[in-house]
Amino acid sequence: MDWALPPNYSTFGVVIDQLFWIILVITGIAFLLVEGGILWFCIKYRGREGARAHYTHGSNKVEIIWTVIPAIIIAILGVYSAAVWQDIKGASNRPADALEFLVVGKQFEWNITYPGMDRTLGTADDFTVLNQFHFPVNEDITILLESEDVIHSFFIPELRVKQDAVPGMTIPVWFDATQTGNFEIACAELCGLGHYYMMASVTVHSAADFDAWQASRATETAQ
Amino acid sequence: MATIVAEATGQAILHEEHEQSFLRKYIFSTDHKVIAIQFLIYTLFFLMIGGLLAMLMRYQIAWPARGELPLGGIFPETMVASGYILPEFYNALVTMHGSVMVFLAIMPMLVGVWANYLIPLQLGTHDMAFPRLNMLSFWAMVPAGILTLASFFVLGGAAGAGWTLYAPLSARPDLTGVGLGQILWLVALVFIGLSSILGSVNYITTTINMRAPGMTWMRMPLTIWSLFITAILALLAMPVLSAAGIMLIFDQTIGTSFFLPEGGGQPLLWQHLFWFFGHPEVYILILPAMGFTSEILSVGSRKPVFGYKAMVLALVSIAFLGFIVWGHHMFQSGMNPTLGLAFTVSTLFIAVPSAIKTFNWMGTMWRGNLQLHSAMLFAIGFVAMFAIGGLSGVFMASTPVDIYIHDTYFIVAHIHYVLFGGSLFALFGAIYFWYPKMFGRLMNETMGKIHFWLTFVFFNLVFFPMHGVGMVGMMRRIYDSTGYAHLQGIEDTNALITWAAFGLFASGFLFAFNFFWSLKKGKKAGANPWNATTLEWQTPSPPKHGNWEEVPVVYHGPHEYSHPDVEDKDWLAQNERPDVVSPAAGSH
Ligand code: HEM
Ligand SMILES: [Cu+2]
Ligand SMILES: [Cu+2]
């Protein structure tokens, strides 16, 4: 049994995982207090013949305490989450000279259009490959995410990336992988009867390998 | 037709039972108690159907390559072929499991059953303000149920786009093969909306206008408060769903494109409309459960509800905030990320009233004299399980973490801790608790306790590990996870979950047996088997048509247990002993 987040290979993943563990600790403590309290009360105050309960309608003081403390904890978490979110997704933080790819989801495949050797989309040396996503390590990557038919969701667990692909929209998604390796794109949004096999392979190359791969692909498609 | 005249004027209709035909008394009844029992039978039936669909799903998830579905031969070839559940049938199962549970089981059981049964009885009135609308609100559910069941057998099968019905998938039969099935479900939804709107109008009017003398707002039981607020939510939210559903039918059938980009529509518009309804809906699915829990905990602890006023305030603020958090379902949808920020803030704030309520329930148990009968066990179980669902919600409300866990089994775990561990536990508690009032006999306690422990253990074995497979990254609504590299190694957990799910489903039959067995064999209850204070217990079980011989007059708050000035017993009914002074609920 293996109940853990998969290893993280992206820059953003570090903060996401950190936040996950922080919340796990905070909610873990709350969990123990609440469940422990309930259990303890069940044992300590279980009904006895002739016993009489303590008559009270409550106390404003404790109401205030247990309103304010969770509110503070939650406010701090909220501010911190918002800051991290803004860092990851905020439009102003979109990397300026990222390497761009076009990714189009369609029942039940991912079409990836590569910028080619000139590193620019929309030029003659672009080429499209089905269900194979190759890109270089340690470099800002931006994909322009589209869908041809229904909503799909672009999910690479190890890179902590997930974004819905919506027909009629072009949604930019950026990330930066920190290690080379082989992963998968999964589709995370129900998109029809082939939803479960809508996957593509992901290969993160070193910069030199990526150039070599693109060059070989480009000549292949040109022929 | 004296009855009709009397009802139309909203007058008491005591002692007229002898004149009613069987049909008027049990089938087309306008008596709120009979309507409640009709809703109860209806919703228990659909709870079983919803459970059955889940069993089929779980079989597939645990053993996708095995085939050999037990009794697979009874299904048509379009659903199960040589022992294998087909992917299109799986999508119908996922969709209809969620839809049936939410709209045909839990929601009408929370509201249709208990708002009908309890509002007139706990407020001390003879019936609802509009008894015939009330009857209509049940009968509108009947075509909805029939259409839903029928949709499995039409060409293309039942709806398969998820209970959230995301367009364009839900609007394009050419992309799914599901045409008529989707339309039938949408039409069913329109009937459900009608039923819910008619019911809500009734509950709101009755609560505002028909309280017994002395039943001030702050003397209303928390059950009534929660049902009242729920009715307001339903009245505001359901029309949005109905309208959106009709727009979706148009997109699918007559070529409009509200949600289809080819014609200039917007797929995200559907999500905004759906969740504008959908988030209040999840509070519709939990607020009444919170009300029952408060009530049962107070009776079972022999103590007033701790912090009654804070409980009311929390209910009201949840209802209000519930309308401005819908976007938290759409963080990864392509909605503007800055908008996401606003929804994070409102969402985190809605966690505060939920925390307040949890602490007040614990406060109610504190220094009590706890009577751990089946109803009480389920109410305590509610608090314990709802807390877990609330805490897992914090992960999702934190937008960066949600990037990873959205659309995984982590969400499925969360849904079920709130809706099953929450709503359904409270509903089981409510049934054990009010059954004696409904039928004059108690349900069997031994069976009830066994049912609780089986449910509690199996429930946690099913749904706690789902957090784990969600962390590993298993996507929800997926027919077969074994093809993914990152999902290797969770097969054992999935098999465990499935075995526990079978156990959970099976323990439901113990409850069903107890329910029917006790109708005839249960211990006679008398008017007030729990020594409870609220008005419904101060009239015979079951109450006669018209509820009261004489309209009760209320002198006390709803939960006066262990009052120091009452020595001979540990409870003080709302309508007795005007000489005893009880503090206004919530003051100290
Ligand atoms: C017998 C116990 C139950 C089991 C084993 C069970 C199991 C499941 C499973 C396997 C899914 C599909 C997960 C996915 O692939 O996304 C699901 C979804 C769902 N369940 Fe349950 N469930 C049970 C009871 C309930 C109850 C009582 C409710 C009450 C409302 C409920 C509400 C839902 C909802 C709303 C969904 C989401 C459906 C969707 O995503 O379209 N379930 N359940
Ligand atoms: Cu998909
Ligand atoms: Cu929500």
Coordinates of N, CA, C and O in Angstrom, one line a residue, chain B residues 89-217:
Chain B
F89 N -21.3 2.1 -20.2 CA -22.2 1.8 -19.0 C -21.6 2.3 -17.7 O -22.3 2.8 -16.8
Y90 N -20.2 2.2 -17.6 CA -19.6 2.7 -16.4 C -19.9 4.2 -16.3 O -20.2 4.7 -15.2
N91 N -19.8 5.0 -17.4 CA -20.1 6.4 -17.3 C -21.5 6.7 -16.9 O -21.8 7.6 -16.1
A92 N -22.4 5.8 -17.3 CA -23.8 6.0 -16.9 C -23.9 5.7 -15.4 O -24.6 6.4 -14.7
L93 N -23.1 4.7 -14.9 CA -23.2 4.3 -13.5 C -22.7 5.5 -12.7 O -23.3 5.9 -11.7
V94 N -21.5 6.0 -13.0 CA -21.0 7.2 -12.3 C -22.0 8.3 -12.2 O -22.3 8.9 -11.2
T95 N -22.5 8.6 -13.4 CA -23.4 9.8 -13.5 C -24.7 9.5 -12.7 O -25.1 10.4 -11.9
M96 N -25.3 8.4 -12.9 CA -26.6 8.2 -12.3 C -26.5 7.8 -10.8 O -27.4 8.1 -10.0
H97 N -25.3 7.3 -10.4 CA -25.1 7.1 -8.9 C -25.2 8.4 -8.2 O -25.9 8.6 -7.3
G98 N -24.3 9.4 -8.7 CA -24.3 10.7 -8.1 C -25.7 11.4 -8.2 O -26.2 11.9 -7.2
S99 N -26.3 11.3 -9.4 CA -27.5 12.0 -9.6 C -28.6 11.5 -8.7 O -29.4 12.2 -8.1
V100 N -28.7 10.1 -8.7 CA -29.8 9.5 -7.9 C -29.6 9.8 -6.4 O -30.5 10.2 -5.7
M101 N -28.4 9.6 -5.9 CA -28.1 9.9 -4.5 C -28.4 11.3 -4.1 O -29.1 11.5 -3.1
V102 N -28.0 12.2 -4.9 CA -28.2 13.6 -4.5 C -29.6 14.0 -4.7 O -30.2 14.6 -3.7
F103 N -30.2 13.7 -5.8 CA -31.5 14.3 -6.1 C -32.7 13.5 -5.8 O -33.8 14.0 -5.6
L104 N -32.6 12.1 -5.8 CA -33.7 11.3 -5.5 C -33.6 10.6 -4.2 O -34.6 10.0 -3.7
A105 N -32.5 10.6 -3.5 CA -32.4 10.0 -2.2 C -32.1 11.0 -1.1 O -33.0 11.3 -0.3
I106 N -30.9 11.6 -1.1 CA -30.6 12.4 0.1 C -31.4 13.7 0.2 O -32.0 14.0 1.3
M107 N -31.5 14.4 -0.9 CA -32.2 15.7 -0.8 C -33.6 15.6 -0.4 O -34.1 16.2 0.6
P108 N -34.4 14.7 -1.1 CA -35.8 14.6 -0.7 C -36.0 13.9 0.7 O -37.0 14.0 1.3
M109 N -35.0 13.1 1.1 CA -35.1 12.5 2.4 C -34.8 13.5 3.5 O -35.5 13.6 4.5
L110 N -33.9 14.4 3.2 CA -33.7 15.5 4.2 C -34.8 16.4 4.3 O -35.3 16.8 5.4
V111 N -35.3 16.8 3.2 CA -36.3 17.9 3.1 C -37.7 17.4 3.0 O -38.6 17.6 3.8
G112 N -37.9 16.6 1.9 CA -39.3 16.1 1.7 C -39.8 15.3 2.9 O -41.0 15.5 3.2
V113 N -39.0 14.5 3.4 CA -39.5 13.7 4.6 C -39.6 14.6 5.8 O -40.7 14.7 6.4
W114 N -38.5 15.2 6.2 CA -38.5 15.7 7.6 C -39.1 17.1 7.6 O -39.6 17.5 8.7
A115 N -38.9 17.9 6.6 CA -39.6 19.2 6.6 C -41.1 19.0 6.7 O -41.8 19.6 7.5
N116 N -41.6 18.1 5.9 CA -43.0 17.8 5.9 C -43.5 17.2 7.3 O -44.5 17.6 7.8
Y117 N -42.7 16.3 7.8 CA -43.1 15.7 9.0 C -43.0 16.6 10.2 O -43.9 16.8 11.0
L118 N -41.9 17.3 10.3 CA -41.6 18.0 11.6 C -42.1 19.4 11.6 O -42.4 19.9 12.7
I119 N -42.1 20.1 10.5 CA -42.5 21.6 10.6 C -43.8 21.8 11.4 O -43.9 22.4 12.4
P120 N -44.9 21.1 10.9 CA -46.2 21.4 11.6 C -46.2 20.8 13.0 O -46.7 21.5 13.9
L121 N -45.5 19.7 13.2 CA -45.6 19.1 14.6 C -44.7 19.8 15.5 O -45.1 20.1 16.7
Q122 N -43.5 20.3 15.1 CA -42.7 21.0 16.1 C -43.1 22.4 16.3 O -42.8 23.0 17.3
L123 N -43.8 23.0 15.3 CA -44.3 24.3 15.5 C -45.7 24.4 16.1 O -46.2 25.5 16.5
G124 N -46.3 23.2 16.3 CA -47.6 23.2 17.0 C -48.7 23.7 16.1 O -49.6 24.4 16.5
T125 N -48.8 23.2 14.8 CA -49.9 23.6 14.0 C -50.5 22.3 13.4 O -50.0 21.2 13.5
H126 N -51.6 22.5 12.7 CA -52.4 21.3 12.2 C -51.8 20.7 11.0 O -51.9 19.5 10.8
D127 N -51.3 21.5 10.1 CA -50.8 21.0 8.8 C -50.0 22.1 8.2 O -49.8 23.2 8.8
M128 N -49.6 21.9 6.9 CA -48.9 22.9 6.2 C -49.8 24.0 5.8 O -51.0 23.8 5.7
A129 N -49.2 25.1 5.4 CA -50.1 26.3 4.9 C -50.8 25.9 3.7 O -52.0 26.3 3.5
F130 N -50.2 25.1 2.8 CA -50.8 24.8 1.5 C -50.8 23.3 1.3 O -49.9 22.8 0.6
P131 N -51.7 22.6 1.9 CA -51.6 21.1 1.9 C -51.7 20.5 0.5 O -51.0 19.5 0.2
R132 N -52.4 21.1 -0.4 CA -52.5 20.5 -1.8 C -51.2 20.8 -2.6 O -50.8 19.9 -3.3
L133 N -50.6 21.9 -2.4 CA -49.3 22.1 -3.0 C -48.3 21.1 -2.5 O -47.5 20.5 -3.2
N134 N -48.5 20.8 -1.2 CA -47.6 19.8 -0.6 C -47.8 18.4 -1.2 O -46.8 17.7 -1.5
M135 N -49.0 18.0 -1.5 CA -49.3 16.8 -2.1 C -48.7 16.8 -3.5 O -48.0 15.8 -3.9
L136 N -48.8 17.9 -4.2 CA -48.2 18.0 -5.5 C -46.7 17.9 -5.5 O -46.1 17.3 -6.4
S137 N -46.1 18.4 -4.4 CA -44.6 18.3 -4.4 C -44.2 16.9 -4.2 O -43.1 16.5 -4.7
F138 N -45.0 16.0 -3.6 CA -44.6 14.6 -3.7 C -44.9 14.0 -5.1 O -44.0 13.3 -5.6
W139 N -46.0 14.3 -5.6 CA -46.4 13.6 -6.9 C -45.5 14.1 -8.0 O -45.4 13.4 -9.0
A140 N -44.9 15.3 -7.9 CA -43.9 15.7 -9.0 C -42.7 14.8 -8.9 O -42.0 14.7 -9.9
M141 N -42.4 14.2 -7.8 CA -41.2 13.4 -7.7 C -41.5 12.0 -8.4 O -40.5 11.3 -8.8
V142 N -42.7 11.6 -8.6 CA -43.0 10.3 -9.1 C -42.6 10.2 -10.6 O -41.8 9.3 -11.0
P143 N -43.0 11.2 -11.5 CA -42.5 11.1 -12.8 C -41.0 11.2 -12.9 O -40.3 10.6 -13.7
A144 N -40.4 12.0 -12.0 CA -38.9 12.1 -12.0 C -38.3 10.8 -11.8 O -37.3 10.4 -12.5
G145 N -38.8 10.0 -10.8 CA -38.2 8.7 -10.5 C -38.4 7.7 -11.7 O -37.5 7.0 -12.1
I146 N -39.6 7.8 -12.3 CA -39.9 6.9 -13.4 C -39.0 7.2 -14.6 O -38.4 6.3 -15.2
L147 N -38.9 8.5 -14.9 CA -38.0 8.9 -16.1 C -36.6 8.4 -15.8 O -35.9 8.0 -16.7
T148 N -36.1 8.6 -14.6 CA -34.8 8.2 -14.3 C -34.5 6.7 -14.5 O -33.5 6.3 -15.1
L149 N -35.4 5.9 -14.0 CA -35.2 4.5 -14.2 C -35.4 4.1 -15.6 O -34.6 3.3 -16.1
A150 N -36.3 4.7 -16.3 CA -36.5 4.4 -17.7 C -35.3 4.8 -18.6 O -35.0 4.1 -19.5
S151 N -34.6 5.8 -18.2 CA -33.5 6.3 -19.0 C -32.4 5.2 -19.2 O -31.6 5.3 -20.1
F152 N -32.3 4.3 -18.3 CA -31.3 3.2 -18.5 C -31.6 2.3 -19.7 O -30.7 1.7 -20.2
F153 N -32.9 2.3 -20.1 CA -33.2 1.3 -21.1 C -33.5 1.9 -22.4 O -34.0 1.2 -23.3
V154 N -33.3 3.2 -22.6 CA -33.5 3.8 -23.9 C -32.2 3.6 -24.8 O -31.1 3.3 -24.2
L155 N -32.3 3.8 -26.1 CA -31.2 3.7 -27.0 C -30.1 4.7 -26.5 O -30.3 5.9 -26.3
G156 N -28.9 4.1 -26.4 CA -27.8 5.0 -25.9 C -27.6 5.0 -24.4 O -26.6 5.4 -23.9
G157 N -28.6 4.5 -23.7 CA -28.4 4.3 -22.3 C -28.6 5.6 -21.5 O -29.0 6.6 -22.1
A158 N -28.4 5.5 -20.2 CA -28.6 6.7 -19.3 C -27.6 7.7 -19.5 O -26.5 7.5 -20.1
A159 N -27.9 8.9 -18.9 CA -26.9 10.0 -19.0 C -25.5 9.6 -18.5 O -25.4 8.8 -17.6
G160 N -24.5 10.1 -19.2 CA -23.1 9.7 -18.9 C -22.1 10.8 -18.8 O -20.9 10.6 -18.9
A161 N -22.6 12.0 -18.6 CA -21.7 13.1 -18.6 C -21.3 13.6 -17.1 O -20.8 14.7 -16.9
G162 N -21.6 12.8 -16.2 CA -21.4 13.1 -14.8 C -22.6 13.9 -14.2 O -23.4 14.4 -14.9
W163 N -22.7 13.8 -12.9 CA -23.9 14.4 -12.3 C -23.8 16.0 -12.4 O -24.8 16.7 -12.3
T164 N -22.6 16.5 -12.7 CA -22.4 17.9 -12.9 C -22.7 18.3 -14.4 O -22.7 19.5 -14.6
L165 N -22.9 17.3 -15.2 CA -23.5 17.6 -16.6 C -22.7 18.6 -17.4 O -23.3 19.4 -18.1
Y166 N -21.4 18.6 -17.3 CA -20.6 19.6 -18.0 C -20.8 19.6 -19.5 O -20.7 18.6 -20.1
A167 N -21.2 20.8 -20.0 CA -21.3 20.9 -21.4 C -19.8 21.2 -21.9 O -19.0 21.7 -21.2
P168 N -19.5 20.9 -23.2 CA -20.4 20.3 -24.2 C -20.7 18.8 -24.1 O -21.5 18.3 -24.9
L169 N -20.0 18.1 -23.3 CA -20.2 16.6 -23.2 C -21.6 16.3 -23.1 O -22.2 15.4 -23.7
S170 N -22.3 17.0 -22.2 CA -23.7 16.7 -21.9 C -24.7 17.1 -23.0 O -25.8 16.8 -23.1
A171 N -24.2 18.0 -24.0 CA -25.0 18.5 -25.0 C -24.8 18.0 -26.4 O -25.5 18.4 -27.3
R172 N -23.9 17.1 -26.5 CA -23.5 16.6 -27.9 C -23.6 15.1 -28.0 O -22.6 14.4 -27.8
P173 N -24.8 14.6 -28.3 CA -25.0 13.2 -28.5 C -24.0 12.6 -29.5 O -23.6 11.4 -29.3
D174 N -23.6 13.4 -30.5 CA -22.7 12.9 -31.5 C -21.4 12.5 -30.8 O -20.6 11.7 -31.4
L175 N -21.0 13.1 -29.7 CA -19.7 12.7 -29.1 C -19.8 11.7 -28.0 O -18.8 11.2 -27.5
T176 N -21.0 11.3 -27.6 CA -21.1 10.4 -26.5 C -22.0 9.2 -26.8 O -21.9 8.2 -26.2
G177 N -22.8 9.3 -27.8 CA -23.8 8.2 -28.1 C -25.0 8.2 -27.2 O -25.9 7.5 -27.3
V178 N -25.0 9.1 -26.2 CA -26.1 9.2 -25.3 C -27.0 10.4 -25.7 O -26.5 11.5 -25.7
G179 N -28.2 10.1 -26.1 CA -29.1 11.2 -26.5 C -30.3 11.3 -25.6 O -30.3 12.1 -24.7
L180 N -31.2 10.4 -25.9 CA -32.5 10.4 -25.1 C -32.3 10.3 -23.6 O -32.9 11.0 -22.8
G181 N -31.3 9.5 -23.2 CA -31.1 9.2 -21.8 C -30.8 10.5 -21.1 O -31.3 10.8 -20.0
Q182 N -29.9 11.3 -21.7 CA -29.6 12.6 -21.1 C -30.8 13.5 -21.0 O -31.0 14.2 -20.0
I183 N -31.6 13.5 -22.1 CA -32.8 14.4 -22.0 C -33.8 13.9 -20.9 O -34.3 14.8 -20.2
L184 N -34.0 12.6 -20.8 CA -34.9 12.1 -19.8 C -34.4 12.6 -18.4 O -35.2 13.0 -17.6
W185 N -33.1 12.5 -18.2 CA -32.6 12.9 -16.9 C -32.8 14.4 -16.7 O -33.2 14.9 -15.6
L186 N -32.6 15.2 -17.7 CA -32.8 16.7 -17.6 C -34.3 17.0 -17.3 O -34.6 17.8 -16.5
V187 N -35.2 16.3 -18.0 CA -36.6 16.5 -17.7 C -36.9 16.1 -16.3 O -37.7 16.8 -15.5
A188 N -36.4 15.0 -15.8 CA -36.6 14.5 -14.4 C -36.1 15.7 -13.5 O -36.8 16.0 -12.5
L189 N -35.0 16.3 -13.8 CA -34.5 17.4 -13.0 C -35.4 18.5 -12.9 O -35.6 19.2 -11.9
V190 N -36.1 18.8 -14.0 CA -37.1 19.9 -14.0 C -38.2 19.5 -13.1 O -38.7 20.4 -12.3
F191 N -38.7 18.3 -13.1 CA -39.7 17.9 -12.1 C -39.2 18.0 -10.7 O -40.0 18.4 -9.8
I192 N -38.0 17.6 -10.5 CA -37.4 17.6 -9.1 C -37.4 19.1 -8.7 O -37.7 19.4 -7.5
G193 N -37.0 20.0 -9.6 CA -37.0 21.4 -9.2 C -38.3 21.9 -8.9 O -38.5 22.6 -7.9
L194 N -39.3 21.5 -9.6 CA -40.7 21.9 -9.4 C -41.1 21.4 -8.0 O -41.7 22.2 -7.1
S195 N -40.8 20.1 -7.7 CA -41.2 19.6 -6.4 C -40.6 20.4 -5.3 O -41.2 20.8 -4.3
S196 N -39.3 20.7 -5.5 CA -38.5 21.4 -4.4 C -39.0 22.8 -4.2 O -39.1 23.3 -3.1
I197 N -39.4 23.5 -5.3 CA -39.9 24.8 -5.2 C -41.2 24.9 -4.5 O -41.5 25.7 -3.6
L198 N -42.1 24.0 -4.9 CA -43.4 23.9 -4.3 C -43.3 23.6 -2.8 O -43.9 24.3 -1.9
G199 N -42.4 22.7 -2.5 CA -42.2 22.3 -1.1 C -41.7 23.5 -0.3 O -42.2 23.9 0.8
S200 N -40.7 24.2 -0.9 CA -40.1 25.3 -0.2 C -41.0 26.4 0.2 O -41.0 27.0 1.3
V201 N -41.9 26.8 -0.8 CA -42.8 27.8 -0.6 C -43.7 27.5 0.6 O -43.9 28.3 1.5
N202 N -44.1 26.2 0.7 CA -44.9 25.7 1.8 C -44.2 25.8 3.1 O -44.7 26.3 4.1
Y203 N -42.9 25.3 3.2 CA -42.2 25.3 4.4 C -42.0 26.7 4.9 O -42.1 27.0 6.1
I204 N -41.6 27.6 4.0 CA -41.3 29.0 4.4 C -42.6 29.6 5.0 O -42.6 30.2 6.1
T205 N -43.7 29.5 4.2 CA -44.9 30.2 4.7 C -45.4 29.6 6.0 O -45.8 30.3 6.9
T206 N -45.3 28.3 6.1 CA -45.8 27.7 7.4 C -45.0 28.2 8.6 O -45.5 28.5 9.6
T207 N -43.6 28.2 8.4 CA -42.8 28.6 9.5 C -43.1 30.1 9.9 O -43.1 30.4 11.0
I208 N -43.3 30.9 8.9 CA -43.5 32.3 9.2 C -44.8 32.5 9.8 O -45.0 33.3 10.8
N209 N -45.9 31.9 9.3 CA -47.2 32.2 9.7 C -47.9 31.4 10.7 O -48.9 31.8 11.3
M210 N -47.5 30.1 10.9 CA -48.3 29.2 11.6 C -47.8 28.6 12.9 O -48.1 27.6 13.3
R211 N -46.8 29.4 13.5 CA -46.3 28.9 14.7 C -47.3 29.0 15.9 O -48.1 29.9 15.9
A212 N -47.3 28.1 16.8 CA -48.3 28.0 17.9 C -48.0 29.3 18.7 O -47.0 29.9 18.7
P213 N -49.0 29.7 19.5 CA -48.9 30.8 20.4 C -47.7 30.6 21.3 O -47.5 29.5 21.9
G214 N -46.8 31.6 21.4 CA -45.7 31.5 22.3 C -44.4 31.0 21.6 O -43.3 31.0 22.1
M215 N -44.6 30.4 20.4 CA -43.4 29.8 19.7 C -42.7 31.0 19.0 O -42.9 31.2 17.8
T216 N -41.9 31.7 19.7 CA -41.2 32.8 19.1 C -40.0 32.2 18.2 O -39.7 31.0 18.3
W217 N -39.4 33.1 17.4 CA -38.3 32.6 16.6 C -37.2 31.9 17.4 O -36.7 30.9 17.0

